[in-house]
Coordinates of C-alpha atoms in Angstrom, one line a residue:
Chain A
M1 CA 0.0 0.0 0.0
S2 CA 1.6 3.2 -1.1
G3 CA -0.6 5.8 0.7
M4 CA -0.1 7.3 4.1
F5 CA -0.2 3.9 5.9
G6 CA 2.6 2.6 3.6
R7 CA 4.7 5.6 4.4
F8 CA 3.9 5.3 8.1
T9 CA 4.9 1.6 7.9
N10 CA 8.3 2.5 6.4
I11 CA 8.9 5.1 9.1
V12 CA 8.1 2.7 11.9
K13 CA 10.1 -0.1 10.5
A14 CA 13.1 2.2 10.2
K15 CA 12.7 3.2 13.8
M16 CA 12.3 -0.4 14.9
H17 CA 15.4 -1.3 13.0
R18 CA 17.3 1.5 14.8
A19 CA 16.0 0.4 18.2
M20 CA 16.8 -3.2 17.5
S21 CA 20.3 -2.6 16.3
E22 CA 21.1 -0.9 19.5
A23 CA 19.8 -3.9 21.4
E24 CA 21.5 -6.6 19.4
D25 CA 24.2 -7.4 16.9
P26 CA 22.5 -8.3 13.6
A27 CA 24.9 -11.2 13.2
E28 CA 23.6 -12.6 16.4
M29 CA 20.1 -12.5 15.1
L30 CA 19.9 -16.1 14.2
D31 CA 20.9 -17.3 17.6
Y32 CA 19.6 -14.4 19.6
S33 CA 20.2 -15.8 23.0
F34 CA 17.5 -16.6 25.4
E35 CA 19.2 -14.5 28.0
K36 CA 19.1 -11.5 25.8
Q37 CA 15.5 -12.0 25.0
M38 CA 14.7 -12.3 28.7
E39 CA 16.7 -9.2 29.4
M40 CA 14.5 -7.3 26.9
L41 CA 11.4 -8.7 28.5
Q42 CA 12.7 -7.7 32.0
K43 CA 13.3 -4.2 30.7
V44 CA 9.8 -4.0 29.4
R45 CA 8.4 -5.2 32.7
R46 CA 10.5 -2.7 34.6
G47 CA 9.2 0.0 32.2
I48 CA 5.6 -1.0 32.9
A49 CA 6.3 -0.9 36.6
E50 CA 7.8 2.6 36.4
V51 CA 4.8 3.9 34.4
A52 CA 2.6 2.5 37.2
T53 CA 4.6 4.1 39.9
S54 CA 4.6 7.5 38.1
K55 CA 0.9 7.2 37.6
A56 CA 0.4 6.6 41.3
R57 CA 2.6 9.6 42.1
I58 CA 0.7 11.9 39.7
Q59 CA -2.6 10.7 41.2
G60 CA -1.3 11.6 44.7
Q61 CA -0.4 15.1 43.5
L62 CA -3.8 15.4 41.9
A63 CA -5.4 14.5 45.2
R64 CA -3.4 17.1 47.1
L65 CA -4.3 19.7 44.5
M66 CA -8.0 18.9 45.0
D67 CA -7.5 19.3 48.7
Q68 CA -5.9 22.7 48.1
S69 CA -8.8 23.7 45.9
G70 CA -11.2 22.9 48.7
R71 CA -9.2 24.9 51.1
L72 CA -9.1 27.9 48.8
D73 CA -12.9 27.7 48.6
G74 CA -13.1 27.9 52.4
Q75 CA -10.7 30.8 52.4
A76 CA -12.8 32.6 49.9
R77 CA -15.9 32.2 52.1
Q78 CA -14.0 33.3 55.2
A79 CA -12.6 36.4 53.3
L80 CA -16.1 37.3 52.2
T81 CA -17.6 37.2 55.7
L82 CA -14.8 39.5 56.8
G83 CA -15.7 41.9 54.0
R84 CA -12.5 41.3 52.0
E85 CA -13.8 40.7 48.5
D86 CA -10.4 41.3 47.0
L87 CA -9.0 38.4 49.0
A88 CA -11.9 36.2 48.2
R89 CA -11.4 37.0 44.5
T90 CA -7.8 36.0 44.7
A91 CA -8.6 32.7 46.4
L92 CA -11.3 31.9 43.9
A93 CA -9.0 32.8 40.9
R94 CA -6.3 30.5 42.3
K95 CA -8.9 27.8 42.9
Q96 CA -10.0 28.0 39.3
T97 CA -6.5 27.7 38.0
I98 CA -5.9 24.6 40.0
E99 CA -9.2 23.0 39.1
T100 CA -8.8 23.6 35.4
Q101 CA -5.4 22.2 35.3
A102 CA -6.1 19.4 37.6
R103 CA -9.1 18.3 35.5
A104 CA -6.9 18.3 32.4
L105 CA -4.3 16.2 34.2
A106 CA -7.0 13.8 35.5
A107 CA -8.1 13.2 31.9
Q108 CA -4.5 12.4 30.9
V109 CA -4.2 10.0 33.8
E110 CA -7.1 8.1 32.2
D111 CA -5.4 8.0 28.9
L112 CA -2.3 6.8 30.6
E113 CA -4.3 3.9 32.1
A114 CA -5.4 2.8 28.6
Q115 CA -1.7 2.9 27.5
Q116 CA -0.7 0.9 30.5
N117 CA -3.2 -1.8 29.7
R118 CA -1.9 -1.9 26.1
L119 CA 1.6 -2.2 27.5
L120 CA 0.6 -5.2 29.6
D121 CA -1.0 -6.8 26.5
G122 CA 2.2 -6.1 24.6
E123 CA 4.3 -7.7 27.3
A124 CA 2.1 -10.8 27.1
R125 CA 2.5 -11.0 23.3
L126 CA 6.2 -10.5 23.5
S127 CA 6.5 -13.2 26.1
A128 CA 4.6 -15.6 24.0
K129 CA 6.6 -14.8 20.9
I130 CA 9.9 -15.3 22.7
D131 CA 8.8 -18.8 23.8
A132 CA 7.6 -19.6 20.3
F133 CA 10.8 -18.3 18.7
R134 CA 12.9 -20.6 20.9
T135 CA 10.9 -23.6 20.0
H136 CA 10.7 -22.8 16.2
K137 CA 14.4 -22.1 16.1
E138 CA 15.3 -25.6 17.4
V139 CA 12.7 -27.3 15.2
M140 CA 13.9 -25.5 12.1
K141 CA 17.5 -26.3 12.8
A142 CA 16.6 -29.9 13.1
Q143 CA 14.4 -30.0 10.0
Y144 CA 16.1 -27.9 7.4
S145 CA 19.5 -27.6 5.9
A146 CA 21.6 -24.9 7.5
A147 CA 20.9 -22.4 4.7
Q148 CA 17.2 -23.0 4.7
A149 CA 17.0 -22.9 8.5
Q150 CA 18.9 -19.6 8.4
V151 CA 16.3 -18.0 6.1
R152 CA 13.3 -19.3 8.1
I153 CA 14.7 -18.4 11.4
S154 CA 15.5 -15.0 10.1
E155 CA 11.9 -14.5 9.1
T156 CA 10.6 -15.5 12.5
A157 CA 13.3 -13.4 14.2
S158 CA 12.1 -10.4 12.3
G159 CA 8.5 -11.1 13.5
L160 CA 9.9 -11.3 17.1
S161 CA 12.0 -8.1 16.7
E162 CA 8.9 -6.3 15.3
E163 CA 7.0 -7.1 18.5
M164 CA 10.0 -6.0 20.6
G165 CA 10.2 -2.8 18.7
D166 CA 6.5 -2.2 19.1
V167 CA 6.6 -2.8 22.8
Q168 CA 9.6 -0.6 23.2
L169 CA 8.0 2.2 21.3
A170 CA 4.8 1.9 23.3
M171 CA 6.9 2.0 26.5
Q172 CA 8.7 5.1 25.3
R173 CA 5.4 6.8 24.5
A174 CA 4.0 6.0 27.9
Q175 CA 7.2 7.1 29.6
D176 CA 7.3 10.4 27.7
K177 CA 3.7 11.0 28.5
T178 CA 4.2 10.2 32.1
E179 CA 7.2 12.6 32.3
Q180 CA 5.2 15.4 30.8
M181 CA 2.4 14.9 33.2
Q182 CA 4.7 14.6 36.1
A183 CA 6.3 17.9 35.1
R184 CA 2.9 19.6 34.8
A185 CA 1.7 18.3 38.1
T186 CA 4.9 19.4 39.9
A187 CA 4.7 22.8 38.2
L188 CA 1.1 23.2 39.3
E189 CA 2.0 22.2 42.9
E190 CA 4.8 24.7 42.9
L191 CA 2.4 27.4 41.6
V192 CA 0.0 26.6 44.4
G193 CA 2.9 26.5 46.9
S194 CA 4.6 29.7 45.9
A195 CA 1.4 31.6 45.0
A196 CA 3.0 34.4 43.0
L197 CA -0.2 36.2 42.6
P198 CA 0.2 40.0 42.1
E199 CA -2.9 41.0 44.0
I200 CA -1.5 39.6 47.1
G201 CA 2.0 41.1 46.8
P202 CA 5.1 39.5 48.1
G203 CA 3.5 36.5 49.7
S204 CA 4.3 32.9 50.1
G205 CA 2.0 29.9 50.0
D206 CA 0.0 30.9 53.0
D207 CA -0.5 34.5 52.1
I208 CA -4.3 34.2 52.0
D209 CA -4.2 32.3 55.3
R210 CA -2.0 34.9 56.9
E211 CA -4.2 37.7 55.7
L212 CA -7.3 36.0 57.0
A213 CA -5.6 35.2 60.3
R214 CA -4.7 38.8 60.7
L215 CA -8.2 39.8 59.9
S216 CA -9.9 37.3 62.2
A217 CA -7.6 38.1 65.0
G218 CA -9.4 41.4 65.2
D219 CA -6.5 43.2 63.7
D220 CA -8.7 44.8 61.1
V221 CA -7.3 48.3 61.0
E222 CA -9.4 49.3 58.2
R223 CA -12.6 48.3 59.8
Q224 CA -11.7 50.1 63.0
L225 CA -10.7 53.1 61.0
E226 CA -14.0 52.9 59.2
A227 CA -15.8 52.8 62.5
M228 CA -13.8 55.8 63.8
K229 CA -14.6 57.7 60.6
R230 CA -18.3 57.1 61.1
A231 CA -18.1 58.3 64.7
L232 CA -16.5 61.6 63.7
P233 CA -18.6 64.6 62.9
G234 CA -19.1 65.0 59.2
G235 CA -18.7 61.2 58.8
P236 CA -19.1 59.1 55.7
E237 CA -22.6 60.2 55.1
A238 CA -21.5 63.5 53.6
P239 CA -17.7 63.6 53.8
K240 CA -17.0 65.8 50.8
Q241 CA -20.2 67.3 49.6
L242 CA -20.6 71.0 50.4
E243 CA -24.2 72.0 50.9
S244 CA -23.4 75.5 49.7
G245 CA -21.4 74.5 46.6
E246 CA -22.3 75.0 43.0
S247 CA -25.8 74.9 41.9
S248 CA -27.1 71.5 40.8
T249 CA -27.2 70.5 37.2
H250 CA -31.0 70.3 37.3
D251 CA -32.7 72.6 34.8
Chain B
M1 CA -1.9 -9.3 4.3
I2 CA -0.8 -9.0 7.9
V3 CA -1.5 -5.6 9.5
R4 CA -0.1 -4.5 12.9
I5 CA -1.9 -1.8 14.9
Q6 CA 0.7 -0.3 17.1
G7 CA 0.3 -1.4 20.6
S8 CA -2.6 -3.8 19.7
G9 CA -1.0 -6.7 17.9
Q10 CA -1.4 -8.2 14.4
Y11 CA -4.4 -9.0 12.2
R12 CA -4.7 -10.9 9.0
L13 CA -6.9 -9.0 6.4
D14 CA -8.7 -10.6 3.5
D15 CA -8.8 -9.0 0.1
A16 CA -12.1 -7.2 0.6
A17 CA -11.0 -5.6 3.8
Q18 CA -7.7 -4.7 2.1
S19 CA -9.3 -2.7 -0.6
E20 CA -11.6 -1.0 1.9
L21 CA -8.4 -0.1 3.9
A22 CA -6.8 1.2 0.7
S23 CA -9.8 3.4 0.0
I24 CA -9.7 4.8 3.5
D25 CA -6.0 5.4 3.0
A26 CA -6.6 7.3 -0.2
R27 CA -9.2 9.5 1.6
L28 CA -6.7 10.0 4.4
V29 CA -4.1 11.3 1.9
A30 CA -6.6 13.7 0.4
A31 CA -7.7 14.9 3.9
L32 CA -4.1 15.6 4.9
E33 CA -3.5 17.4 1.6
R34 CA -6.4 19.7 2.5
G35 CA -5.1 20.1 6.0
A36 CA -8.3 18.6 7.4
A37 CA -6.9 17.3 10.7
D38 CA -10.3 16.3 12.2
E39 CA -11.2 14.3 9.1
A40 CA -7.8 12.7 9.1
H41 CA -8.4 11.6 12.7
T42 CA -11.8 10.2 11.9
L43 CA -10.3 8.2 9.0
L44 CA -7.5 6.9 11.1
G45 CA -10.1 5.7 13.6
Q46 CA -12.1 4.0 10.8
A47 CA -9.0 2.3 9.5
V48 CA -8.1 0.9 12.9
S49 CA -11.6 -0.3 13.6
L50 CA -11.9 -1.8 10.1
V51 CA -8.7 -3.9 10.8
Q52 CA -9.9 -4.8 14.3
T53 CA -13.4 -5.9 13.3
H54 CA -12.7 -7.4 9.9
G55 CA -9.3 -8.8 10.5
A56 CA -8.5 -12.1 12.2
A57 CA -6.2 -11.5 15.2
L58 CA -3.0 -13.4 15.0
P59 CA -2.2 -15.6 18.0
D60 CA 0.2 -14.0 20.5
D61 CA 2.9 -16.5 19.6
A62 CA 2.8 -15.8 15.8
L63 CA 6.2 -14.8 14.5
S64 CA 5.2 -13.3 11.1
P65 CA 6.5 -9.8 10.2
S66 CA 3.7 -7.3 9.3
D67 CA 3.1 -6.0 5.8
L68 CA 1.5 -2.8 7.0
I69 CA 1.7 -1.0 10.4
L70 CA -1.0 1.4 11.5
P71 CA -0.7 3.9 14.4
P72 CA -3.1 3.5 17.3
A73 CA -6.4 5.3 16.8
D74 CA -5.7 7.8 19.6
A75 CA -2.3 8.9 18.3
S76 CA -2.0 12.5 17.4
L77 CA -0.9 13.5 13.9
D78 CA 2.2 15.0 15.5
E79 CA 3.0 11.7 17.3
I80 CA 2.7 9.7 14.1
S81 CA 4.8 12.2 12.3
I82 CA 2.3 12.8 9.5
P83 CA 2.7 16.3 8.3
L84 CA -0.4 18.3 7.3
H85 CA -0.3 19.8 3.8
P86 CA -2.8 22.7 3.5
A87 CA -3.5 23.5 -0.2
P88 CA -1.0 26.2 -1.1
T89 CA -3.3 28.0 -3.6
Q90 CA -6.0 28.5 -1.0
A91 CA -6.9 32.0 -0.1
P92 CA -6.6 32.8 3.6
S93 CA -9.9 31.8 5.2
S94 CA -12.2 34.4 6.8
Q95 CA -12.2 34.6 10.5

């Protein structure tokens, strides 16, 4: 097939060939040792385990982010009861950032789960093919002349190496994806932790908390100030208007 | 013909399914030339599901090399290194 799929096939086979030539000496192909095949299988299994570990870590980070989001919601409420709409706004904005990104990450975790399952299937196929290859190799050596056996074993070896290449590529994809997600989750956690939000000024992670604590401790200077202003003659009711000023704009 | 779907194993396709696959492939080429990414994705999905539903899955221990390799249905165009080719003569589209 000469269309897009044919082109894709050529690209993939070239990549597999490169991946395989790193893993083995082509001259050894015919007698690709059982140990080496098992090494490859072990590598795949370790890769699968690493992906699972990373996934669990990302899920943990996600859970912490959702906790944070709940906390920010509480902070916003508290800020509102204290009459600090600006602080509430900041908390809600931060909460929204976290939730948007956490949701995107959660969707990616689901994708990763699907990839993980495909990896497990791939590992099972590879394992079955390695067993089959060992058997075929011996049978062919016994049944055919050396030259014929060489050709047939070569064919089956390329079937085996195709599966190895496929599993390796799938593993690479899963690992790359995991790394990207890990980086995003960590960046998000750092964002939440350092909270470089301009409305708050030079604060650290607990800037909203500190502000709220200050307010709830009855240290609300502004509120006291406001109360004092009200108590003064010529208070907030008519602080600037002059009764005897210019005439009104009414005609 | 033996077709591998990356990450999902190998399938044997009969002649009828092969020509159906070739027709999807031709439409995919056309979609990519037009720069129609969504359509290309739909066609890729159709190709993968055609192979999975009409093909006979090879046993796990089969050792035959594949004649054709398809990317997984959820692969991005970027991931499968298929470049988009928007028609060069096309006028810039309105907003």
